[in-house]
Amino acid sequence: MRSDATRAEAPVLEQRAPEALPGKAAPRRWRRRADDGVVGRPPLPLTIAAIAGLLFLHLPILLIFLYAFTTEERTYQFPPPGLTLEWFEVTWNREDVWPPLYLSLRVAVVSTVLALVLGTLCAAAMARTSFYGREQISLLIILPIALPGIITGMSLRSAFHVMDIPFSTFTIVLGHATFCIVIVFNNAIARFRRISVHILEASADLGANAFQTFRYVLLPNLGSALLAGGMLAFALSFDEVIVTTFTAGQQSTLPIWMLQELVRPRQRPVTNVVAIVVVILTFVPILIAFHLTRGGEETAGQGK
Amino acid sequence: MLARPETSPAAAILPVRGLADRVSDLFWRRPRLLLALLLAPPLAWLGIVYLGSLAALLLQSFYAIDEFSGLVVPEFTLRTYAELFRPSNFDIIVRTVTMAACVTLAAAIVAFPIAYFAARYARGRWKAAFYIGVMLPLWSSYLVKVYAWKLILAKEGIVSWAFEGLGASAILNAVLALPTIGGASLSTSYIGTFLVFLYVWLPFMILPMQAALERVPKSMLEASADLGASSRQTFRHVILPLAMPGVIAGSIFTFSLTLGDYIIPQIIGSSRRFIGQAVYQLQGTAGNIPLAAAFAMVPILIMLVYLAIAKRKGAFDAL
């Protein structure tokens, strides 16, 4: 690809060289354009396209907020014929919403803790070392998110089938923790690479052993990155539906409850209210994660 | 620790104070041991839970179902794989791969201006706004996003309303009357499925693209300008080739996620199935786990080939 670019440069050079000879001022038009190409202002069509793209990403989510207040119960009529707050109360009193919410929270907490331990260990091992099989390990870590979720789900289902493992909260956690590891790993390894080796050496020089160095030097430096990774892992697990449908058996997490309501709705506006709650419950950890990793080289959620 | 008595200058090497010190010394002498201990738990987890499950999937795909009893016969056979090539099953595979390719291409086109603007022109506050603006939709609830599109595309929803308001309902109806991609309403057509796929996976394309564009050195753009290239030539011959690994990295996600998704086509789409739906229905209601497993192997094989190509193009550094 690069050779292609070099080859193509040659005729351009011939064409332009006379203008750029020393001593001869370049024409104004050329100078201005060269400037624009490097820093300058963005071309108007690009600005419009970029902003339109961002709006495309955000408007649909905002729409959910409008629909939670609609008085129309059976259809998706737009614009809503009227606005009301009663659906929030109805949702609060619906008995079937609460158990899935508790289960989702429980699963997300356990999976996050597991992913934090496993992801951090992995990042600690891989941050500055090189060893045989390193590339294979990094492939193994990203595989659960690089392959479609249905593969993870179907594989786990086959394994439970082969080994006669009954479905439970534990089987849901098995799947969730597996794909949450990479999120913690990404955040932790970026921070490990930024921590100077010298502070670890200084700690050893002052007589601290490996555990003391970990407790008093490494952990405080890793803290915010781990918290960010944990927040994102929590959001990912709280929201996961594809793997969960294969591993949950009869239990339902909040996303599974929502999926059932989407396929066979009982009260449509209740689904809208739950959707808002889900949006808020996932936005808060994401914003915290962004705040914690701001300014660094780290990409809090690169790759999901 | 710090108040070590100054009177014993000979003690340059500190005395060992307990088990923790002994273990630390061992780690110091044998760094590979520490490495192995750190890697053991995560590798055990991924190896047993994940690779073990994949192996179980592979194993099941070589079994077949007995046509009379409906039970799985645990004997090695290629019969289940042969079933994938039946016209009705093969159609599902072709349909899914075509959709994944269309979604990936469209995502690359729509993502480029956003990624390019964020990488080249956005500074300071705007940069953060763009980052959050892509991150929030990426991480916000998948089901909520799909649901929002159900509201938008439904027969009585916002799109029909907008077309009616503009007096352009005829255009919408003409599009919906198209064979294959059309349908009764947008929410039961392939156009709807395509739009939702594009929407949901778009951020996965933007982020790696932006990362790749940010790594294009400014000096190269200056060099290109110094050599007299127009901004279009610079774009075509300098920026685009250097952004390619980012595009490929993004396409890994958009392509793979479309191959496996079964919820979007279930909620928004026609009755013609995709691979994910086939897997879900076969293992659930139909109880044909071997065929479901064989179907699930299709995206795995496609993605392994895809990942191998992507790796050769250097896309892994952009992930």
XYZ file of C-alpha atoms in Angstrom:
623
model
C 0.000 0.000 0.000
C 2.734 2.388 0.921
C 4.714 1.677 -2.271
C 1.582 2.613 -4.149
C 1.595 6.018 -2.561
C 5.278 6.606 -3.292
C 4.858 5.706 -6.903
C 1.985 8.051 -7.302
C 3.936 10.943 -5.850
C 6.456 11.159 -8.671
C 4.324 12.843 -11.355
C 2.925 15.225 -8.772
C 6.435 16.289 -7.875
C 7.347 17.051 -11.497
C 4.216 19.026 -11.978
C 4.696 21.222 -8.958
C 8.440 21.554 -8.642
C 8.901 24.728 -10.716
C 6.576 26.686 -8.452
C 8.427 25.703 -5.338
C 11.913 26.680 -6.526
C 13.934 28.639 -3.969
C 13.946 32.351 -4.462
C 10.702 32.296 -6.304
C 7.723 32.974 -4.104
C 5.080 30.305 -4.270
C 1.766 31.523 -5.675
C -0.685 32.563 -3.002
C -3.273 30.038 -3.961
C -0.825 27.191 -3.475
C 0.381 28.474 -0.138
C -3.092 28.803 1.256
C -4.098 25.361 0.148
C -0.987 23.771 1.635
C -1.802 25.422 4.909
C -5.371 24.223 4.850
C -4.238 20.669 4.235
C -2.213 20.552 7.434
C -3.964 22.524 10.144
C -6.456 25.154 9.160
C -10.196 25.022 9.247
C -12.209 21.948 8.403
C -14.012 22.029 5.064
C -17.695 22.793 5.535
C -19.040 19.535 4.022
C -16.844 17.551 6.411
C -18.122 19.509 9.417
C -21.714 18.934 8.337
C -21.135 15.228 7.744
C -19.414 14.799 11.118
C -22.147 16.598 13.037
C -24.868 14.739 11.139
C -23.122 11.489 12.064
C -23.095 12.411 15.750
C -26.763 13.366 15.635
C -27.534 10.047 13.957
C -25.867 8.343 16.925
C -27.756 10.282 19.577
C -31.253 11.191 18.427
C -32.661 7.626 18.609
C -31.637 7.287 22.270
C -33.213 10.648 23.125
C -36.439 9.457 21.538
C -36.789 6.795 24.233
C -37.076 9.547 26.824
C -39.982 11.132 24.963
C -41.828 7.842 24.612
C -41.720 7.129 28.346
C -44.170 9.983 28.856
C -46.630 9.159 26.098
C -50.309 8.576 26.855
C -50.612 6.173 23.912
C -50.532 2.629 25.253
C -50.862 0.264 22.326
C -49.017 1.688 19.314
C -45.774 3.517 18.605
C -47.642 6.593 17.411
C -45.535 9.685 16.728
C -45.880 12.416 17.828
C -47.334 11.219 21.168
C -50.943 12.332 21.570
C -50.316 13.447 25.146
C -47.768 13.355 27.963
C -48.142 11.765 31.407
C -46.056 10.650 34.373
C -48.267 7.722 35.351
C -46.049 5.058 33.718
C -43.290 5.628 36.240
C -45.695 4.742 39.037
C -47.107 1.771 37.122
C -43.584 0.456 36.535
C -42.650 0.910 40.189
C -45.625 -1.253 41.194
C -45.082 -4.009 38.636
C -43.870 -7.048 40.592
C -42.130 -8.702 37.640
C -39.612 -5.890 37.055
C -37.732 -6.160 40.345
C -36.339 -9.729 40.399
C -34.653 -9.345 36.959
C -33.157 -6.054 38.105
C -31.691 -7.662 41.246
C -30.360 -10.610 39.260
C -28.731 -8.296 36.700
C -27.054 -6.289 39.449
C -25.847 -9.421 41.239
C -24.435 -10.974 38.081
C -22.767 -7.724 37.041
C -21.096 -7.273 40.439
C -19.748 -10.842 40.606
C -18.582 -10.821 36.975
C -16.875 -7.462 37.428
C -14.981 -8.646 40.505
C -13.828 -11.807 38.711
C -12.846 -9.863 35.604
C -10.954 -7.335 37.721
C -8.809 -10.029 39.337
C -8.177 -12.038 36.163
C -7.733 -9.045 33.851
C -5.309 -7.276 36.175
C -3.172 -10.402 36.670
C -2.996 -10.841 32.917
C -2.120 -7.194 32.318
C 0.592 -7.324 35.010
C 2.157 -10.315 33.290
C 1.968 -8.948 29.772
C 2.722 -5.249 30.267
C 6.481 -5.213 29.873
C 7.532 -8.772 29.211
C 8.033 -10.718 26.058
C 7.818 -14.469 26.051
C 6.905 -17.329 23.815
C 3.152 -17.497 23.240
C 2.493 -13.880 24.159
C 0.664 -13.145 20.921
C -1.486 -16.226 21.291
C -2.478 -15.138 24.774
C -3.480 -11.678 23.607
C -5.544 -13.292 20.857
C -7.183 -15.563 23.427
C -8.126 -12.550 25.543
C -9.768 -10.612 22.692
C -11.418 -13.670 21.148
C -14.539 -13.634 23.383
C -15.396 -10.172 22.033
C -13.932 -10.568 18.527
C -16.128 -13.585 17.853
C -19.875 -12.933 17.864
C -21.626 -13.301 21.220
C -23.718 -16.139 19.891
C -20.562 -18.263 19.611
C -19.713 -17.734 23.261
C -23.323 -18.429 24.193
C -23.720 -21.507 22.043
C -20.326 -22.893 23.135
C -21.157 -22.526 26.803
C -24.546 -24.113 26.186
C -22.881 -27.085 24.472
C -20.405 -27.417 27.314
C -23.189 -27.366 29.947
C -25.010 -29.948 27.872
C -21.970 -32.220 27.601
C -21.104 -31.902 31.287
C -24.681 -31.921 32.600
C -24.320 -28.626 34.428
C -27.721 -27.190 35.460
C -28.448 -23.542 34.646
C -28.016 -21.115 37.521
C -26.718 -17.672 38.362
C -23.269 -19.259 38.266
C -23.632 -20.290 34.608
C -24.598 -16.720 33.680
C -21.538 -15.398 35.523
C -19.255 -17.842 33.679
C -20.140 -16.233 30.372
C -20.140 -12.643 31.576
C -16.796 -12.783 33.357
C -15.192 -14.291 30.250
C -15.936 -11.348 28.012
C -15.436 -8.750 30.743
C -11.794 -9.769 31.258
C -10.658 -8.009 28.094
C -12.211 -4.693 29.172
C -10.302 -4.660 32.467
C -7.195 -5.954 30.697
C -7.205 -3.079 28.161
C -7.484 -0.424 30.830
C -4.998 -2.033 33.199
C -2.297 -2.714 30.601
C -2.420 0.884 29.354
C -1.803 2.093 32.915
C 0.913 -0.488 33.632
C 2.809 0.789 30.590
C 2.553 4.352 31.867
C 3.804 3.614 35.383
C 7.535 4.268 35.512
C 9.755 1.304 36.381
C 11.814 3.640 38.509
C 9.232 3.954 41.264
C 9.188 0.170 41.573
C 12.989 0.142 41.768
C 12.918 2.925 44.318
C 10.470 0.948 46.393
C 12.763 -2.090 46.304
C 15.770 0.068 47.192
C 13.931 1.326 50.239
C 13.538 -2.257 51.379
C 9.998 -3.097 50.375
C 9.255 -6.602 49.249
C 7.117 -7.433 46.224
C 3.878 -7.479 48.225
C 4.560 -4.164 49.927
C 5.459 -2.617 46.565
C 2.199 -3.898 45.171
C 0.158 -2.648 48.113
C 1.739 0.793 48.605
C 3.105 1.716 45.166
C 1.471 -0.234 42.362
C -2.101 -0.392 43.589
C -2.527 3.358 44.249
C -1.151 4.070 40.777
C -3.399 1.497 39.148
C -6.471 2.480 41.127
C -8.321 4.789 38.752
C -7.605 2.593 35.709
C -8.982 -0.438 37.511
C -12.007 1.505 38.652
C -12.627 2.627 35.061
C -12.229 -0.902 33.741
C -14.524 -2.202 36.448
C -17.184 0.395 35.640
C -17.141 -0.546 31.981
C -17.191 -4.261 32.743
C -20.172 -3.639 34.996
C -22.004 -1.698 32.271
C -21.232 -4.396 29.714
C -22.434 -7.214 31.940
C -25.515 -5.336 33.105
C -26.546 -4.884 29.495
C -25.569 -8.245 28.001
C -28.354 -10.213 26.381
C -27.081 -12.609 23.695
C -24.780 -14.747 25.823
C -27.266 -14.571 28.681
C -30.139 -16.079 26.697
C -28.023 -19.191 26.202
C -26.809 -19.519 29.782
C -29.699 -18.305 31.933
C -32.169 -21.186 31.747
C -35.427 -20.064 33.367
C -34.037 -17.001 35.133
C -34.261 -13.615 33.524
C -31.943 -10.669 33.814
C -33.244 -7.193 33.054
C -32.199 -7.299 29.362
C -33.936 -10.670 28.950
C -37.051 -9.257 30.572
C -36.895 -6.376 28.100
C -36.429 -8.713 25.170
C -39.514 -10.661 26.212
C -41.488 -7.423 26.457
C -40.304 -6.402 22.999
C -41.446 -9.655 21.452
C -44.704 -9.960 23.450
C -45.516 -6.610 25.032
C -47.809 -6.460 28.057
C -47.746 -2.717 28.638
C -45.566 -0.909 26.114
C -44.978 2.285 28.148
C -43.575 0.209 31.031
C -40.878 -1.025 28.666
C -40.095 2.604 27.828
C -39.655 3.472 31.498
C -37.416 0.452 32.110
C -35.407 1.456 29.038
C -34.766 4.875 30.573
C -33.655 3.296 33.838
C -31.269 1.033 31.902
C -29.871 3.981 29.942
C -29.198 5.923 33.148
C -27.737 2.886 34.946
C -25.254 2.347 32.106
C -24.451 6.004 31.348
C -23.306 6.776 34.884
C -20.505 4.151 34.983
C -19.387 5.098 31.461
C -19.104 8.777 32.333
C -17.223 7.922 35.523
C -14.874 5.688 33.536
C -14.285 8.478 31.032
C -13.549 10.932 33.827
C -11.080 8.527 35.463
C -9.009 7.869 32.342
C -9.188 11.359 30.905
C -6.017 12.964 29.682
C -3.993 9.799 29.431
C -3.137 7.618 26.502
C -5.721 5.163 27.708
C -8.837 4.356 25.821
C -11.339 3.425 28.452
C -13.605 1.362 26.287
C -11.789 0.636 23.096
C -13.449 -2.407 21.659
C -16.441 -3.875 23.378
C 11.327 0.490 57.548
C 12.978 3.852 57.157
C 14.297 3.954 60.710
C 16.904 1.292 60.131
C 19.764 1.699 62.682
C 22.725 3.554 61.151
C 25.154 1.752 63.393
C 25.447 -1.374 61.254
C 26.849 -0.181 57.939
C 27.702 -3.730 56.979
C 24.028 -4.539 56.495
C 23.868 -3.372 52.884
C 21.657 -6.335 52.189
C 18.679 -6.224 54.472
C 17.914 -9.210 56.616
C 15.035 -11.342 55.463
C 12.015 -10.454 57.571
C 9.617 -13.239 56.831
C 7.825 -15.332 54.249
C 6.810 -12.346 52.086
C 10.470 -11.355 51.746
C 11.514 -14.889 50.920
C 8.886 -15.120 48.182
C 9.907 -11.712 46.847
C 13.511 -12.881 46.658
C 12.409 -15.958 44.783
C 10.520 -13.781 42.303
C 13.570 -11.607 41.887
C 15.792 -14.555 41.141
C 13.226 -16.275 38.909
C 11.122 -13.671 37.089
C 9.617 -16.393 34.896
C 8.077 -17.981 37.988
C 6.299 -14.731 38.821
C 5.134 -14.493 35.217
C 3.758 -18.024 35.312
C 1.967 -17.375 38.610
C 0.401 -14.191 37.273
C -0.752 -15.820 34.061
C -2.012 -19.066 35.580
C -5.437 -17.929 36.878
C -6.556 -15.955 33.792
C -5.268 -18.605 31.424
C -6.916 -21.354 33.420
C -10.217 -19.470 33.257
C -10.044 -18.679 29.555
C -8.630 -22.088 28.750
C -11.221 -24.089 30.655
C -14.322 -21.954 30.359
C -13.823 -20.467 26.927
C -11.629 -22.832 24.920
C -13.218 -25.798 26.655
C -16.633 -24.583 25.578
C -15.460 -23.998 22.032
C -14.170 -27.564 22.014
C -17.557 -28.788 23.242
C -19.186 -26.852 20.420
C -16.834 -28.389 17.872
C -17.495 -31.836 19.276
C -21.273 -31.393 19.112
C -21.103 -30.191 15.530
C -19.734 -33.592 14.506
C -22.688 -35.409 16.040
C -25.970 -35.852 14.261
C -29.573 -36.137 15.277
C -31.448 -39.381 14.815
C -34.338 -38.641 12.489
C -36.757 -41.072 14.134
C -36.124 -40.581 17.830
C -34.985 -36.931 17.629
C -32.110 -37.748 19.977
C -28.474 -36.758 19.505
C -26.314 -39.684 18.423
C -22.820 -39.191 19.868
C -20.914 -40.643 16.947
C -18.541 -38.863 14.622
C -20.215 -37.928 11.343
C -20.029 -35.185 8.727
C -23.723 -35.488 7.971
C -24.633 -32.383 9.963
C -22.146 -30.268 8.034
C -23.570 -31.602 4.765
C -26.959 -30.323 5.908
C -25.590 -26.778 5.901
C -25.400 -26.977 2.112
C -29.085 -27.704 1.698
C -30.577 -24.768 -0.251
C -32.699 -23.530 2.664
C -29.721 -23.524 5.044
C -27.187 -22.261 2.545
C -29.470 -19.310 1.759
C -29.288 -18.302 5.405
C -25.490 -18.238 5.258
C -25.372 -16.254 2.010
C -27.966 -13.793 3.301
C -26.054 -13.228 6.546
C -22.682 -12.750 4.872
C -24.172 -10.344 2.311
C -25.786 -8.311 5.075
C -22.537 -8.256 7.070
C -20.602 -7.043 4.034
C -23.144 -4.295 3.259
C -23.222 -3.142 6.881
C -19.415 -3.060 7.070
C -19.086 -1.052 3.868
C -21.772 1.425 4.884
C -20.292 1.770 8.372
C -16.873 2.580 6.891
C -18.398 5.297 4.697
C -20.545 6.868 7.440
C -17.821 6.605 10.085
C -15.102 8.267 8.048
C -16.182 11.925 8.296
C -16.749 11.593 12.049
C -13.411 9.880 12.666
C -11.564 12.244 10.325
C -13.027 15.352 11.883
C -12.340 14.127 15.408
C -8.759 13.136 14.565
C -7.691 16.142 12.489
C -9.730 19.145 13.455
C -11.303 18.653 16.863
C -9.234 20.152 19.677
C -9.672 20.467 23.435
C -13.297 20.618 24.435
C -14.542 19.497 21.023
C -12.250 16.528 21.090
C -13.724 15.381 24.404
C -17.219 16.014 23.069
C -16.555 13.824 20.047
C -15.020 11.097 22.182
C -17.946 11.011 24.592
C -20.301 11.405 21.657
C -19.060 8.121 20.232
C -18.463 6.324 23.522
C -21.916 6.857 24.973
C -23.833 5.251 22.093
C -21.235 2.487 21.938
C -21.680 1.567 25.567
C -25.313 2.367 26.066
C -27.745 -0.482 26.209
C -27.930 -2.560 23.077
C -31.580 -3.473 23.584
C -32.582 0.103 24.233
C -30.968 1.107 20.942
C -32.786 -1.625 19.042
C -36.008 -0.667 20.787
C -35.551 2.992 19.856
C -35.357 1.967 16.220
C -38.500 -0.071 16.564
C -40.203 3.157 17.620
C -38.670 5.025 14.708
C -39.362 2.511 11.953
C -42.790 1.216 13.013
C -45.679 1.803 10.643
C -47.101 4.600 12.750
C -43.644 5.754 13.877
C -41.486 8.788 13.309
C -40.206 7.991 9.800
C -43.662 7.515 8.311
C -44.781 10.655 10.121
C -41.859 12.646 8.682
C -42.449 11.394 5.144
C -46.111 12.239 5.447
C -45.310 15.694 6.763
C -43.052 16.304 3.775
C -45.707 14.978 1.427
C -43.316 12.255 0.304
C -45.197 9.156 1.394
C -45.196 7.977 -2.227
C -41.392 7.684 -2.154
C -41.472 5.636 1.062
C -44.130 3.337 -0.365
C -42.168 2.920 -3.593
C -39.065 1.924 -1.604
C -41.075 -0.520 0.498
C -42.560 -2.043 -2.671
C -39.099 -3.089 -3.867
C -38.662 -6.853 -4.000
C -36.423 -8.610 -1.419
C -35.405 -5.506 0.538
C -38.912 -4.053 0.911
C -41.792 -5.145 3.157
C -45.056 -4.142 4.801
C -43.311 -1.430 6.820
C -39.729 -0.369 7.452
C -39.673 -2.345 10.696
C -40.424 -5.589 8.839
C -38.030 -5.067 5.928
C -34.354 -5.670 5.241
C -33.860 -1.938 4.894
C -34.866 -1.631 8.542
C -32.591 -4.495 9.599
C -29.721 -2.909 7.696
C -30.293 0.516 9.266
C -30.357 -0.849 12.780
C -27.218 -2.935 12.234
C -25.492 0.119 10.822
C -26.589 2.263 13.756
C -25.682 -0.204 16.470
C -22.214 -1.136 15.161
C -21.175 2.274 13.821
C -19.185 3.340 16.923
C -17.138 0.154 16.634
C -15.921 1.439 13.274
C -15.353 5.045 14.336
C -13.003 4.411 17.268
C -10.278 2.314 15.536
C -10.535 4.541 12.465
C -9.995 7.636 14.568
C -7.058 5.988 16.350
C -5.421 5.178 13.009
C -6.023 8.676 11.632
C -4.555 10.235 14.740
C -1.364 8.300 14.167
C -0.831 9.798 10.688
C 2.194 12.027 11.324
C 1.643 15.703 10.643
C 5.067 15.837 9.001
C 3.815 13.554 6.241
C 0.948 15.874 5.481
C 3.373 18.791 5.441
C 5.726 16.859 3.177
C 2.873 16.054 0.867
C 1.884 19.706 0.725
C 5.491 20.799 0.225
C 5.719 18.468 -2.733
C 2.742 20.260 -4.157
C 0.003 17.719 -3.690
C -3.508 19.084 -3.547
C -5.525 18.231 -0.462
C -7.390 15.642 -2.529
C -4.131 13.978 -3.610
C -2.843 14.019 -0.042
C -6.054 12.392 1.084
C -5.971 9.736 -1.624
C -2.297 8.811 -1.460
C -1.219 9.566 2.107
C -4.127 9.623 4.540
C -6.268 6.838 3.130
C -3.515 4.169 2.903
C -2.361 5.000 6.430
C -5.921 4.810 7.758
C -6.558 1.422 6.187
C -5.412 -0.691 9.181
C -7.917 1.231 11.307
C -10.684 0.583 8.799
C -9.877 -3.121 8.745
C -9.747 -3.237 12.541
C -13.172 -1.618 12.694
C -14.515 -3.957 10.053
C -13.569 -6.948 12.214
C -16.153 -5.781 14.743
C -18.903 -4.685 12.358
C -18.578 -7.836 10.263
C -18.328 -10.280 13.151
C -21.116 -8.702 15.174
C -23.481 -8.751 12.196
C -22.649 -12.384 11.468
C -23.692 -13.486 14.927
C -26.509 -11.195 15.938
C -29.947 -12.726 16.217
C -31.871 -10.106 18.155
C -31.944 -7.291 15.608
C -33.334 -9.431 12.756
C -35.807 -10.948 15.208
C -37.185 -7.599 16.328
C -36.745 -5.625 13.120
C -36.837 -7.629 9.929
C -38.741 -10.109 7.852
C -39.317 -13.793 8.492
C -36.271 -14.802 6.437
C -33.707 -15.886 8.957
C -30.049 -15.073 9.647
C -27.367 -17.405 11.024
C -27.866 -16.217 14.597
C -31.608 -16.845 14.496
C -31.036 -20.275 12.980
C -28.622 -21.190 15.803
C -30.987 -19.895 18.458
C -34.054 -21.676 17.124
C -32.244 -24.932 16.365
C -30.829 -25.297 19.860
C -34.007 -24.081 21.555
C -37.352 -25.043 20.097
C -36.042 -27.536 17.536
C -33.640 -29.211 19.969
C -31.154 -29.926 17.177
C -27.947 -29.022 18.980
C -25.615 -30.629 16.399
C -26.985 -28.548 13.532
C -26.988 -25.423 15.724
C -23.333 -26.111 16.542
C -22.471 -26.633 12.874
C -24.185 -23.336 12.045
C -22.220 -21.616 14.797
C -18.972 -22.902 13.287
C -19.662 -20.880 10.112
C -19.022 -17.430 11.670
C -16.023 -18.865 13.523
C -14.424 -20.088 10.303
C -15.250 -16.885 8.424
C -13.842 -14.772 11.272
C -10.651 -16.838 11.574
C -9.936 -16.273 7.866
C -10.842 -12.612 8.281
C -8.591 -12.216 11.331
C -5.699 -13.904 9.500
C -6.026 -11.455 6.593
C -6.425 -8.505 8.964
C -3.306 -9.534 10.843
C -1.286 -9.570 7.642
C -2.506 -6.081 6.822
C -1.306 -4.878 10.230
C -4.762 -4.170 11.570
C -4.043 -5.675 14.993
C -1.879 -2.720 15.967
C -4.895 -0.508 15.383
C -7.259 -2.544 17.554
